[in-house]
GROMACS .gro file of N, CA, C and O in nm:
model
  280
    1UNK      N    1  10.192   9.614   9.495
    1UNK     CA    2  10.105   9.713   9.558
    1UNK      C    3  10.190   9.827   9.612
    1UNK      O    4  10.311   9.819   9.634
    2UNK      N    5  10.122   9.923   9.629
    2UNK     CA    6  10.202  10.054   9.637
    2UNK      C    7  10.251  10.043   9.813
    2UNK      O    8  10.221   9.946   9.882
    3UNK      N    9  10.322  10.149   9.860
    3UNK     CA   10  10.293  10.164  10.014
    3UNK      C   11  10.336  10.262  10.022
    3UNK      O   12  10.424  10.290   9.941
    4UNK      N   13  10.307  10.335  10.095
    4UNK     CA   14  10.340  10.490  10.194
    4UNK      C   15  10.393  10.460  10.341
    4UNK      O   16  10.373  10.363  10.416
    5UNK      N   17  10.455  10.556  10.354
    5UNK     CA   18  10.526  10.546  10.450
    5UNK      C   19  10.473  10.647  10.537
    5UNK      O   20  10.417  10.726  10.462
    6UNK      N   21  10.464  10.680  10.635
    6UNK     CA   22  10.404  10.832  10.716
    6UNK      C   23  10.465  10.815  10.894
    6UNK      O   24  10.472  10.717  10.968
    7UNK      N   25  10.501  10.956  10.915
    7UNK     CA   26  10.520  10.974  11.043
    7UNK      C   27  10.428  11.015  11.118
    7UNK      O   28  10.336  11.090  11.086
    8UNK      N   29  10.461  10.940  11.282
    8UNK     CA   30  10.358  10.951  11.321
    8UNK      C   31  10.392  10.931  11.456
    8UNK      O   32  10.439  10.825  11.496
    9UNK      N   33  10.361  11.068  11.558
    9UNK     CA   34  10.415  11.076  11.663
    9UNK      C   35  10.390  11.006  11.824
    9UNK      O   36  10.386  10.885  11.805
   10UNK      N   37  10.379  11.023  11.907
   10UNK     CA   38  10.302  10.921  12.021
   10UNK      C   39  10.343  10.800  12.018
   10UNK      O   40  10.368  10.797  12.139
   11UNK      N   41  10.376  10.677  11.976
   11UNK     CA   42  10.378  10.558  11.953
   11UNK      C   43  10.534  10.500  12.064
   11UNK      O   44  10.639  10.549  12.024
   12UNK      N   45  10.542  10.441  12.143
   12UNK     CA   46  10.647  10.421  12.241
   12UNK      C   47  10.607  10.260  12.276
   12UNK      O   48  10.675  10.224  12.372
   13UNK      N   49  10.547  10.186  12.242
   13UNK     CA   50  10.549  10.056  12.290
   13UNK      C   51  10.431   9.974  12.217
   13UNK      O   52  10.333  10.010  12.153
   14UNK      N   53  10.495   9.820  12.261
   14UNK     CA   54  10.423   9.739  12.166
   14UNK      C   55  10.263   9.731  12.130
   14UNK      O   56  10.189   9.666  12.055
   15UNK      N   57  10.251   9.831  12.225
   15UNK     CA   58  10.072   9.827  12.264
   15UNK      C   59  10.014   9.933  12.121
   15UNK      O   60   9.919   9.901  12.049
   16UNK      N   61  10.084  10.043  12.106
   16UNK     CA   62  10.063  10.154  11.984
   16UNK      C   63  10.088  10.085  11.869
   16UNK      O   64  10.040  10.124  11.763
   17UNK      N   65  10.171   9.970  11.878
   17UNK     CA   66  10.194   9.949  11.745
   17UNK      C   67  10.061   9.831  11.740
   17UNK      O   68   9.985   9.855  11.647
   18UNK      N   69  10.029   9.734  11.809
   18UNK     CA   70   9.906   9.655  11.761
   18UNK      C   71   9.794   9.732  11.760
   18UNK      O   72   9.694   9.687  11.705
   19UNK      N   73   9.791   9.891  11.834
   19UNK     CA   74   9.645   9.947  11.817
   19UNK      C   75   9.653  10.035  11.657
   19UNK      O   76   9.558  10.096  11.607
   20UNK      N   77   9.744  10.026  11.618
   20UNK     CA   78   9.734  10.150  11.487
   20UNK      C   79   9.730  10.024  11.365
   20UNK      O   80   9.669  10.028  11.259
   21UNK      N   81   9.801   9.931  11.408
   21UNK     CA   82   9.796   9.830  11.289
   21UNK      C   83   9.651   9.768  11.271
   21UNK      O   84   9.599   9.747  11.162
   22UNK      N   85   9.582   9.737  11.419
   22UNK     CA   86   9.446   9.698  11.382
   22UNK      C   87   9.346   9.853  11.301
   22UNK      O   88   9.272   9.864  11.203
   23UNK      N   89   9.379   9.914  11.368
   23UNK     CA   90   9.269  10.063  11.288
   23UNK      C   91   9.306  10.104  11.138
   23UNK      O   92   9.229  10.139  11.049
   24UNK      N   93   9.458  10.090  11.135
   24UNK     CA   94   9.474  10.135  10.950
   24UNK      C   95   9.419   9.989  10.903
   24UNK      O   96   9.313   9.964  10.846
   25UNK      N   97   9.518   9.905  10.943
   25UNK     CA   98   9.455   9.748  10.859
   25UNK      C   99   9.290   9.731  10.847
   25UNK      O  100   9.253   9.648  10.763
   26UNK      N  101   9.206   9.787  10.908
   26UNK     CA  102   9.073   9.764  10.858
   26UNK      C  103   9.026   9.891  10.775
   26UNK      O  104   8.909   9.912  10.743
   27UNK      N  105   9.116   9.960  10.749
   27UNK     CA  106   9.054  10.028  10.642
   27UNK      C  107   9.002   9.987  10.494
   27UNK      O  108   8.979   9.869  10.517
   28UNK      N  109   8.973  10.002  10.380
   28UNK     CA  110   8.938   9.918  10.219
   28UNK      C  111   9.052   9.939  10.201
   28UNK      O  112   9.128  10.032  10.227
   29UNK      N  113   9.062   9.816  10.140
   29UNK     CA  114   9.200   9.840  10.066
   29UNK      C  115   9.350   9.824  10.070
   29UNK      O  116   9.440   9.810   9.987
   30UNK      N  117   9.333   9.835  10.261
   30UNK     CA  118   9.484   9.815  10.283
   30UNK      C  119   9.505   9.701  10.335
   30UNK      O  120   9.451   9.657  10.437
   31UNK      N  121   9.601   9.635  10.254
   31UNK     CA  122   9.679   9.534  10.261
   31UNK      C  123   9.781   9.451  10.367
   31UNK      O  124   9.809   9.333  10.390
   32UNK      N  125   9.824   9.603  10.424
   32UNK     CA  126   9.960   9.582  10.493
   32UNK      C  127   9.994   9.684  10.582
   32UNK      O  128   9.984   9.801  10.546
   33UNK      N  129  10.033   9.654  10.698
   33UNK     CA  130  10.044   9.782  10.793
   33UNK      C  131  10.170   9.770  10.842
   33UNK      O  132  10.162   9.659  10.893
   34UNK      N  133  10.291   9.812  10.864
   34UNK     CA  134  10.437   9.801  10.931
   34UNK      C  135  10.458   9.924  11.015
   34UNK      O  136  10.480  10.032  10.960
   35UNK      N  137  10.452   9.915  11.128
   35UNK     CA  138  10.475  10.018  11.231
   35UNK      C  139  10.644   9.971  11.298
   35UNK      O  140  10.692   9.863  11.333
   36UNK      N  141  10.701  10.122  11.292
   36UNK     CA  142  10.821  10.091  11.349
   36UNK      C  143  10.856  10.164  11.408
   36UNK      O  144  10.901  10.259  11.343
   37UNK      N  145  10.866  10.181  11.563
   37UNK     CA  146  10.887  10.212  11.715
   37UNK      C  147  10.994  10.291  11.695
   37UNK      O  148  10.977  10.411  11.716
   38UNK      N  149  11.128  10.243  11.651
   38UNK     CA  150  11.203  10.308  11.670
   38UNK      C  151  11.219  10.459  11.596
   38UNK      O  152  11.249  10.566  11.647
   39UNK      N  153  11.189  10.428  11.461
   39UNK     CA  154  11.150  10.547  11.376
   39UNK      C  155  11.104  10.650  11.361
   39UNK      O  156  11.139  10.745  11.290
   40UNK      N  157  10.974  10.628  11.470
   40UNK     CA  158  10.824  10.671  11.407
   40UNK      C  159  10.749  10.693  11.309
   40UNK      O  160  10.679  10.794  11.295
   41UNK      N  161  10.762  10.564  11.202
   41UNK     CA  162  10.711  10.534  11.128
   41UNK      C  163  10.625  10.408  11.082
   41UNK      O  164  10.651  10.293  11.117
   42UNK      N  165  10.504  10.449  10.985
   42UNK     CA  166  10.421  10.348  10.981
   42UNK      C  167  10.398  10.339  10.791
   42UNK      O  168  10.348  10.420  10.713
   43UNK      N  169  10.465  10.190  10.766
   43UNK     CA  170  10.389  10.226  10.621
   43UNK      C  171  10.288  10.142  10.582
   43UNK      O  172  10.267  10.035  10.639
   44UNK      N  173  10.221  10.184  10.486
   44UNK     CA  174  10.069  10.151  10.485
   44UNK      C  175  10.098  10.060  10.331
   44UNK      O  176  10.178  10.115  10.255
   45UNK      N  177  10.060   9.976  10.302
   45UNK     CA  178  10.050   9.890  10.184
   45UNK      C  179   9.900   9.875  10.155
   45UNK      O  180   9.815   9.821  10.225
   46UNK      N  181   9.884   9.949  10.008
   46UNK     CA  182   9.705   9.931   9.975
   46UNK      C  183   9.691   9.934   9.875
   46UNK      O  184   9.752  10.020   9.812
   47UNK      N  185   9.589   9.828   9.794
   47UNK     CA  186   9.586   9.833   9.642
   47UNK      C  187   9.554  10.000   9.562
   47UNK      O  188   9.617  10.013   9.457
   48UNK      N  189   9.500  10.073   9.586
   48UNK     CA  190   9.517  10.195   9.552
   48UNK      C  191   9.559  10.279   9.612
   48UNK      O  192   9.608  10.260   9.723
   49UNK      N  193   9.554  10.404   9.553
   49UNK     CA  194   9.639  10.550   9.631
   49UNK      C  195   9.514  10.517   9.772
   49UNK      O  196   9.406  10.457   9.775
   50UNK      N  197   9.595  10.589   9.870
   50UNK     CA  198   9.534  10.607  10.016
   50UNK      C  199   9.516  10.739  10.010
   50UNK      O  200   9.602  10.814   9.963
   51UNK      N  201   9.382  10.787  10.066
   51UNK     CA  202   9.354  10.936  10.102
   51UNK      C  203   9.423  10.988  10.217
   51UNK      O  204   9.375  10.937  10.318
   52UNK      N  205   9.512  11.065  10.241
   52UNK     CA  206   9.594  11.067  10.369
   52UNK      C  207   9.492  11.133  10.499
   52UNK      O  208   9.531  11.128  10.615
   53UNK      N  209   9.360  11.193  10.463
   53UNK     CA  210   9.295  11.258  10.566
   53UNK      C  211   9.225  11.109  10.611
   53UNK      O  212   9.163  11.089  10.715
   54UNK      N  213   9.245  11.038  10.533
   54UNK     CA  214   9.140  10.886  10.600
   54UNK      C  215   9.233  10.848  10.753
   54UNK      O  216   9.205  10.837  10.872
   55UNK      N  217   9.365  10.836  10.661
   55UNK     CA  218   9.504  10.789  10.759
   55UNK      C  219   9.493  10.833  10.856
   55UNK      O  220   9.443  10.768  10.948
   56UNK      N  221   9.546  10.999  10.879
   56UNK     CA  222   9.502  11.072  10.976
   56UNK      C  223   9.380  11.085  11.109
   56UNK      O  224   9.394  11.132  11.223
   57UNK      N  225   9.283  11.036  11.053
   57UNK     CA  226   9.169  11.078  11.088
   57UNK      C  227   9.167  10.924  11.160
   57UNK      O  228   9.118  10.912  11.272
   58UNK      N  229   9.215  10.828  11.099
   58UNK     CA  230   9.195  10.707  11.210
   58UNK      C  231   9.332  10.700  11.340
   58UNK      O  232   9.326  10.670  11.460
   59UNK      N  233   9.430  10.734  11.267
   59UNK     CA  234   9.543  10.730  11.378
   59UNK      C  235   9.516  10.841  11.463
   59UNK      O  236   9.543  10.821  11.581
   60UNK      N  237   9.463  10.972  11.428
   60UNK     CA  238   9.410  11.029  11.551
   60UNK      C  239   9.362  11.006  11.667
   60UNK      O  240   9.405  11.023  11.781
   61UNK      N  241   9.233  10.951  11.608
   61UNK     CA  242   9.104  10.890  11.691
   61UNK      C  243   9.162  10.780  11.753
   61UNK      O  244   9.072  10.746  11.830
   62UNK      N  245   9.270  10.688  11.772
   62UNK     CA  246   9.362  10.626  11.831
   62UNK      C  247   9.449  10.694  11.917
   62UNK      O  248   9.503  10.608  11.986
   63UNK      N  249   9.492  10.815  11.950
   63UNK     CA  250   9.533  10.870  12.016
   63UNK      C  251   9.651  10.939  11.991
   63UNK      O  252   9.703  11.018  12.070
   64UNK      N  253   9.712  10.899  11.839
   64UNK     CA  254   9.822  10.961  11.803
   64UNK      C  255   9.829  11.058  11.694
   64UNK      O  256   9.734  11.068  11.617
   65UNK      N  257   9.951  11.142  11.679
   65UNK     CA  258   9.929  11.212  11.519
   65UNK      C  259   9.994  11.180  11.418
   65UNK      O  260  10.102  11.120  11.418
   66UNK      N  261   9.930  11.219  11.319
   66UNK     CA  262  10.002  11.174  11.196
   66UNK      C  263  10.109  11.294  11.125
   66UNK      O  264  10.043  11.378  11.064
   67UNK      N  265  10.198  11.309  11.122
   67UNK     CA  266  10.234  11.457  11.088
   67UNK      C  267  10.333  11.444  10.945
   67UNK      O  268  10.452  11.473  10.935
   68UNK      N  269  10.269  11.407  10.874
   68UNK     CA  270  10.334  11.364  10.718
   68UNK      C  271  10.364  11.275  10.704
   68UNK      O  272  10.370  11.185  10.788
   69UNK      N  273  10.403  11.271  10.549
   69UNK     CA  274  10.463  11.151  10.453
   69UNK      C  275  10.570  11.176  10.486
   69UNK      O  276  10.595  11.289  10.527
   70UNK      N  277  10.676  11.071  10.479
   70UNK     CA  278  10.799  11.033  10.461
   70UNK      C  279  10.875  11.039  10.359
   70UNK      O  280  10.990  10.996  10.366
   0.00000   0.00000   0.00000
């Protein structure tokens, strides 16, 4: 399965990383969510291409931004 990788700003503790993993992980499709603190990065594992305004549009509404691919 494919995965993307995306940056994504705001995220500082273990609490951002279980709230973005539950909101991408229930999206269709995706498989796999890996958020990493130190980075600021999150990659997304999903049986097809991911629409990145979906991505966006949920990690927003979570409180953070998404500000590109990796």
């Amino acid at each position: 399965m494919p995965a993307t990788t995306y940056a994504v700003s705001g995220m500082s503790c273990g609490h951002c990383k279980a709230t973005l993993t539950k909101v991408i992980g229930e999206l269709d499709g995706v498989s796999g969510v890996e958020v990493d603190l130190g980075s600021g990065h999150v990659t997304v594992t999903a049986a097809a291409g991911l629409d990145d305004g979906v991505i966006a549009e949920v990690v927003d509404e979570a409180g953070y931004e998404l500000t590109g691919r990796v």
